Coordinates of C-alpha atoms and ligand atoms in Angstrom, one line a residue:
M1 CA -41.2 3.4 -190.3
A2 CA -41.1 1.1 -187.2
F3 CA -38.3 1.2 -184.7
P4 CA -35.5 -1.4 -185.2
D5 CA -35.6 -4.5 -183.0
F6 CA -31.8 -4.2 -182.2
V7 CA -29.5 -1.3 -182.1
R8 CA -25.7 -1.7 -182.3
L9 CA -24.0 0.7 -180.0
V10 CA -20.6 2.1 -181.2
E11 CA -18.9 3.2 -178.0
V12 CA -16.5 6.1 -178.7
G13 CA -15.7 7.1 -175.2
A14 CA -12.1 5.9 -175.3
R15 CA -11.4 7.9 -178.5
D16 CA -13.9 10.8 -179.0
G17 CA -14.5 10.9 -175.2
L18 CA -10.9 11.3 -174.2
Q19 CA -9.2 12.9 -177.2
N20 CA -10.0 16.4 -175.9
E21 CA -8.7 15.9 -172.4
A22 CA -5.9 18.4 -171.7
N23 CA -4.4 16.3 -168.9
P24 CA -2.8 13.1 -170.1
V25 CA -4.9 10.0 -169.4
S26 CA -2.7 7.0 -168.8
T27 CA -2.7 4.1 -171.2
A28 CA -3.6 1.9 -168.2
I29 CA -6.8 3.8 -167.6
K30 CA -7.7 3.7 -171.3
L31 CA -7.1 -0.1 -171.3
E32 CA -9.2 -0.6 -168.2
L33 CA -12.0 1.6 -169.7
I34 CA -12.0 -0.5 -172.9
D35 CA -12.0 -3.7 -170.8
R36 CA -14.9 -2.6 -168.6
L37 CA -16.9 -1.6 -171.7
G38 CA -16.4 -5.0 -173.2
D39 CA -17.5 -6.6 -169.9
A40 CA -20.7 -4.5 -170.0
G41 CA -21.5 -6.2 -173.3
V42 CA -20.4 -3.4 -175.8
S43 CA -19.6 -5.2 -179.0
Y44 CA -18.0 -2.3 -180.9
I45 CA -15.4 -0.1 -179.1
E46 CA -13.6 2.7 -180.9
A47 CA -10.4 2.5 -178.9
A48 CA -7.8 4.9 -180.3
S49 CA -6.8 7.2 -183.1
F50 CA -3.7 7.1 -185.3
V51 CA -3.4 10.8 -185.9
S52 CA -0.6 13.2 -185.5
P53 CA 0.4 13.5 -181.8
K54 CA 1.1 17.2 -182.5
W55 CA -2.5 17.7 -183.4
V56 CA -4.1 15.5 -180.7
P57 CA -1.5 14.6 -178.0
Q58 CA -4.0 12.6 -176.0
M59 CA -4.1 9.9 -178.7
G60 CA -0.3 9.7 -178.9
D61 CA -0.4 6.2 -177.2
A62 CA -2.6 4.7 -179.9
R63 CA 0.0 2.0 -180.6
E64 CA 0.3 1.0 -176.9
V65 CA -3.5 1.0 -176.5
M66 CA -4.2 -1.1 -179.6
T67 CA -1.6 -3.7 -178.7
G68 CA -2.4 -3.7 -175.0
I69 CA -6.1 -4.6 -175.3
Q70 CA -7.2 -7.9 -173.8
R71 CA -9.4 -8.8 -176.7
R72 CA -12.8 -10.4 -176.1
S73 CA -14.3 -12.6 -178.8
G74 CA -17.2 -10.9 -180.6
V75 CA -15.9 -7.4 -179.8
T76 CA -14.6 -5.1 -182.6
Y77 CA -11.8 -2.7 -181.5
A78 CA -11.5 0.0 -184.0
A79 CA -9.2 3.0 -184.6
L80 CA -9.3 6.2 -186.6
T81 CA -6.8 6.5 -189.5
P82 CA -6.8 9.8 -191.3
N83 CA -4.1 8.9 -193.8
L84 CA -1.8 6.1 -195.1
K85 CA 0.7 6.7 -192.3
G86 CA -2.1 6.2 -189.7
L87 CA -3.3 3.1 -191.4
E88 CA 0.1 1.6 -191.7
S89 CA 0.7 2.1 -188.0
A90 CA -2.7 0.6 -187.3
L91 CA -2.0 -2.5 -189.4
E92 CA 1.3 -2.9 -187.6
C93 CA -0.6 -3.1 -184.3
G94 CA -3.0 -5.7 -185.6
V95 CA -6.1 -3.4 -185.8
K96 CA -9.0 -5.2 -187.4
E97 CA -11.2 -2.2 -188.3
V98 CA -10.5 1.4 -189.0
A99 CA -12.4 4.6 -189.8
V100 CA -11.6 7.6 -192.0
F101 CA -13.2 11.0 -191.1
G102 CA -14.3 13.7 -193.4
A103 CA -16.8 16.5 -193.0
A104 CA -19.6 18.3 -194.9
S105 CA -18.0 21.7 -194.1
E106 CA -14.9 23.1 -195.9
S107 CA -13.8 25.2 -192.9
F108 CA -14.1 22.3 -190.4
T109 CA -12.2 20.0 -192.7
Q110 CA -9.4 22.5 -192.9
K111 CA -9.2 23.0 -189.1
N112 CA -9.6 19.3 -188.4
I113 CA -7.4 17.6 -191.0
N114 CA -5.6 20.5 -192.7
C115 CA -7.0 20.0 -196.2
S116 CA -10.1 20.7 -198.3
I117 CA -13.0 18.3 -198.6
A118 CA -11.8 17.2 -202.1
E119 CA -8.2 16.7 -200.9
S120 CA -9.5 14.7 -197.9
L121 CA -11.4 12.3 -200.2
E122 CA -8.3 11.9 -202.4
R123 CA -6.3 11.2 -199.2
F124 CA -8.8 8.6 -198.1
A125 CA -8.8 6.7 -201.4
P126 CA -5.5 4.9 -200.9
V127 CA -6.3 4.3 -197.2
I128 CA -9.6 2.5 -198.1
E129 CA -7.8 0.6 -200.9
L130 CA -5.0 -0.7 -198.7
A131 CA -7.4 -1.5 -195.9
Q132 CA -9.6 -3.5 -198.3
K133 CA -6.5 -5.3 -199.6
S134 CA -5.6 -6.2 -196.0
G135 CA -9.2 -7.4 -195.3
I136 CA -9.9 -4.5 -192.9
P137 CA -13.4 -2.9 -193.0
V138 CA -13.5 0.9 -193.1
R139 CA -16.1 3.0 -191.5
G140 CA -16.6 6.6 -192.8
Y141 CA -17.4 9.6 -190.6
V142 CA -19.0 12.7 -191.9
S143 CA -18.8 15.6 -189.4
T144 CA -20.8 18.8 -189.1
V145 CA -24.0 17.2 -190.6
M146 CA -26.3 19.6 -188.8
G147 CA -24.1 22.6 -188.5
C148 CA -20.5 23.8 -188.4
P149 CA -18.8 25.8 -185.7
Y150 CA -17.2 28.1 -188.4
E151 CA -19.8 28.1 -191.2
G152 CA -23.1 27.7 -189.4
E153 CA -25.8 26.0 -191.5
I154 CA -24.8 23.0 -193.6
A155 CA -27.1 22.0 -196.5
P156 CA -28.4 18.4 -196.2
A157 CA -27.5 18.0 -199.9
K158 CA -23.8 18.7 -199.1
V159 CA -24.0 16.0 -196.3
A160 CA -25.5 13.6 -198.8
E161 CA -22.9 14.3 -201.4
V162 CA -19.9 13.7 -199.1
S163 CA -21.6 10.6 -197.5
K164 CA -22.4 9.1 -200.9
T165 CA -18.8 9.6 -202.1
L166 CA -17.3 7.9 -199.0
F167 CA -19.8 5.1 -199.3
E168 CA -19.1 4.6 -203.0
M169 CA -15.3 4.7 -202.2
G170 CA -15.9 1.6 -200.1
C171 CA -16.8 2.6 -196.5
Y172 CA -19.2 -0.1 -195.3
E173 CA -21.1 2.3 -193.0
I174 CA -21.4 6.1 -192.8
S175 CA -21.6 7.7 -189.4
L176 CA -23.3 11.1 -189.4
G177 CA -21.8 13.4 -186.9
D178 CA -23.6 16.4 -185.3
T179 CA -20.1 17.5 -184.2
V180 CA -21.3 20.6 -182.4
G181 CA -24.6 19.2 -181.2
V182 CA -26.7 21.9 -182.7
G183 CA -29.3 19.7 -184.4
T184 CA -33.0 19.4 -183.5
P185 CA -35.3 16.4 -184.4
L186 CA -36.8 17.9 -187.5
K187 CA -33.4 18.9 -188.8
A188 CA -32.1 15.4 -188.1
K189 CA -34.9 13.9 -190.0
R190 CA -34.4 16.2 -193.0
M191 CA -30.7 15.5 -193.1
L192 CA -31.2 11.8 -192.9
E193 CA -33.9 11.9 -195.6
A194 CA -31.3 13.6 -197.9
V195 CA -28.6 11.0 -197.1
S196 CA -30.8 8.0 -197.3
Q197 CA -31.8 8.8 -200.8
H198 CA -28.3 7.6 -201.7
I199 CA -27.3 5.1 -199.0
P200 CA -29.5 2.4 -197.5
M201 CA -30.6 3.2 -193.9
S202 CA -29.0 0.0 -192.7
K203 CA -25.6 1.5 -193.7
L204 CA -26.0 4.7 -191.7
A205 CA -25.2 5.5 -188.1
A206 CA -26.1 8.5 -185.9
H207 CA -23.2 10.2 -184.0
F208 CA -24.8 13.0 -182.0
H209 CA -23.2 15.4 -179.5
D210 CA -25.3 16.9 -176.8
T211 CA -24.1 20.5 -176.6
Y212 CA -27.7 21.9 -176.7
G213 CA -29.3 18.9 -174.9
Q214 CA -31.0 17.7 -178.0
A215 CA -29.1 14.5 -178.7
L216 CA -31.6 12.0 -177.2
A217 CA -34.5 13.7 -179.0
N218 CA -32.6 13.7 -182.2
L219 CA -31.9 10.0 -181.7
Y220 CA -35.5 9.2 -181.1
A221 CA -36.3 11.0 -184.4
V222 CA -33.8 9.0 -186.4
L223 CA -34.7 5.7 -184.7
E224 CA -38.2 6.3 -186.0
E225 CA -36.7 6.6 -189.5
G226 CA -34.9 3.2 -189.1
I227 CA -31.4 4.1 -187.9
A228 CA -30.1 1.0 -186.1
V229 CA -26.5 2.1 -185.2
I230 CA -25.8 4.7 -182.6
D231 CA -22.4 6.2 -181.6
S232 CA -22.2 7.3 -178.0
S233 CA -19.7 7.9 -175.2
V234 CA -19.9 6.5 -171.7
A235 CA -20.7 9.2 -169.2
G236 CA -21.1 11.6 -172.1
L237 CA -17.3 12.1 -172.2
G238 CA -15.8 14.3 -174.8
G239 CA -15.8 17.3 -177.0
C240 CA -14.0 18.0 -180.2
P241 CA -10.6 19.7 -180.3
Y242 CA -11.6 21.6 -183.5
A243 CA -15.1 22.6 -182.4
K244 CA -14.7 24.9 -179.4
G245 CA -17.5 24.6 -176.8
A246 CA -18.9 21.4 -178.2
A247 CA -20.0 19.0 -175.5
G248 CA -19.4 15.3 -175.4
N249 CA -21.3 12.7 -177.3
V250 CA -24.7 11.6 -176.1
A251 CA -24.1 9.4 -173.0
S252 CA -24.2 5.7 -173.7
E253 CA -26.1 5.1 -170.5
D254 CA -28.8 7.5 -171.5
V255 CA -29.1 5.8 -175.0
I256 CA -29.4 2.3 -173.5
Y257 CA -32.1 3.5 -171.0
L258 CA -34.0 5.0 -174.0
L259 CA -33.6 1.9 -176.0
N260 CA -34.7 -0.3 -173.1
G261 CA -37.8 1.8 -172.6
L262 CA -38.6 1.4 -176.3
G263 CA -38.1 -2.4 -176.1
I264 CA -35.1 -2.2 -178.5
K265 CA -32.4 -4.7 -177.7
S266 CA -28.7 -3.8 -177.5
G267 CA -27.1 -6.6 -175.6
I268 CA -25.6 -4.2 -173.1
N269 CA -25.8 -4.4 -169.3
L270 CA -26.9 -1.0 -168.1
E271 CA -25.8 -1.5 -164.5
K272 CA -22.2 -2.4 -165.6
L273 CA -22.2 0.5 -168.1
A274 CA -23.3 3.0 -165.4
A275 CA -20.6 1.7 -163.1
T276 CA -18.1 2.2 -165.9
G277 CA -19.2 5.8 -166.4
D278 CA -18.9 6.4 -162.7
W279 CA -15.4 4.8 -162.6
I280 CA -14.0 6.7 -165.6
T281 CA -15.3 10.1 -164.5
R282 CA -13.8 9.6 -161.0
S283 CA -10.6 8.3 -162.6
I284 CA -10.1 11.4 -164.8
N285 CA -11.7 13.8 -162.4
R286 CA -14.5 14.8 -164.8
P287 CA -18.2 15.3 -164.1
N288 CA -20.5 12.5 -165.2
R289 CA -22.7 13.9 -167.9
S290 CA -25.1 10.9 -168.0
K291 CA -28.3 11.7 -166.2
V292 CA -29.1 8.0 -166.2
G293 CA -25.7 7.2 -164.8
I294 CA -25.9 9.7 -162.0
A295 CA -29.4 8.5 -161.1
M296 CA -28.4 4.9 -161.0
M297 CA -25.3 5.4 -159.0
A298 CA -27.2 7.5 -156.5
G299 CA -29.8 4.8 -156.0
Ligands
HMG1 C1 -4.5 14.5 -190.7 C2 -3.3 15.1 -190.2 C3 -2.2 14.1 -189.8 C4 -2.7 16.0 -191.3 O1 -1.7 16.9 -190.7 P1 -0.6 17.6 -191.6 O2 0.2 18.5 -190.7 O3 -1.3 18.3 -192.8 O4 0.2 16.3 -192.1 P2 1.5 16.1 -192.8 O5 1.3 14.9 -193.7 O6 2.1 17.4 -193.4 O7 2.5 15.7 -191.6 C5 2.8 16.6 -190.5 C6 3.5 15.8 -189.4 O8 2.5 14.9 -188.8 C7 3.0 13.6 -188.9 N1 1.8 12.7 -189.2 C8 1.1 12.7 -190.3 N2 0.1 11.8 -190.2 C9 0.3 11.1 -189.1 C10 -0.3 10.0 -188.4 N3 -1.4 9.4 -189.0 N4 0.1 9.6 -187.3 C11 1.2 10.2 -186.7 N5 1.9 11.2 -187.2 C12 1.4 11.7 -188.4 C13 4.0 13.6 -190.0 O9 4.9 12.5 -189.9 C14 4.6 14.9 -189.8 O10 5.5 14.8 -188.7 P3 6.9 15.7 -188.7 O11 7.6 15.4 -189.9 O12 6.4 17.2 -188.6 O13 7.5 15.3 -187.4 C15 -3.6 16.0 -188.9 O14 -4.4 17.1 -189.3 C16 -4.2 15.3 -187.9 O15 -3.7 14.4 -187.3 N6 -5.5 15.6 -187.6 C17 -6.3 14.8 -186.6 C18 -7.4 15.6 -186.2 C19 -8.3 14.8 -185.2 O16 -7.9 13.7 -184.7 N7 -9.5 15.2 -184.9 C20 -10.4 14.6 -184.1 C21 -11.0 13.4 -184.7 S1 -12.4 13.8 -185.8 C22 -13.7 13.9 -184.7 O17 -13.5 13.9 -183.5 C23 -15.1 14.0 -185.3 C24 -15.8 12.6 -185.2 C25 -15.1 11.6 -186.0 O18 -15.8 12.1 -183.9 C26 -17.2 12.8 -185.7 C27 -18.0 14.0 -185.2 O19 -18.2 14.1 -184.0 O20 -18.3 14.8 -186.0

């Protein structure tokens, strides 16, 4: 299959990238990050997470973040909503798109959202139903698609089963998360092959972490298969609170550099994105994990 002409970047830095930060990041910094990303041409920004602040304290200001955004036309500002309580709060804040998040591993589901896979799907049903009634599109995440921090190998058939269920329940797109970044290109292709037997490729997204340095290679592999939506995090920020040792998402700057080299459009200004990565890492005193970002800011 040929590469897509255009890739939609789903920027998750403000949510996935920051959720694991032990030191509180101010709402003002989050809002400036979101604004800078919009200015760089990012059209989809996952901005916050309506989860329990006891579980993920860093996302405790979701309400302030979602109501404080200076919205730009043409930009989607989305939030995670694990249950009805989360969705109701999101609706109160005028959120226009949400995401539910499940996993292909029982143990990870327990650690992350305190229930079994079956219970998580039951819990998502009313969330999706209410969102649809309110005219809010729901994205679905499936974590641990290439391995689990507690169970190790995850069968592609299990990933396909959970993805198919979420898609049939009404999620318009399924984002396939290599939560611990253990995948390799062949594994990524096999996993995608299993999922795409049930869901059109145009409804799937790749959400790869870079723990083992394979994320860009894995993305190249799935781009070849026709994936046209990529989740990434500016400066490679992040990690997962329930996956110890997991590195951040693949860096957005590195993804855009790869796409530019392949002649794939994204609508994103790489210079502005690199400057944003430099700014946020300085602001929160974190190393910049984007090789492209470091190179560009040095030049
Ligand atoms: C799902 C729950 C809430 C279940 O948590 P629980 O403890 O089973 O829930 P509960 O219904 O028994 O409620 C317990 C308390 O939480 C409150 N609560 C309940 N729901 C909410 C809510 N929505 N917002 C605010 N508060 C809430 C609720 O009101 C109650 O408060 P209390 O009475 O004790 O004071 C919890 O496990 C949780 O919040 N987990 C979040 C985990 C998380 O955010 N993980 C990171 C995101 S997933 C990810 O990063 C992976 C991804 C998506 O990026 C893809 C990849 O890389 O693989």
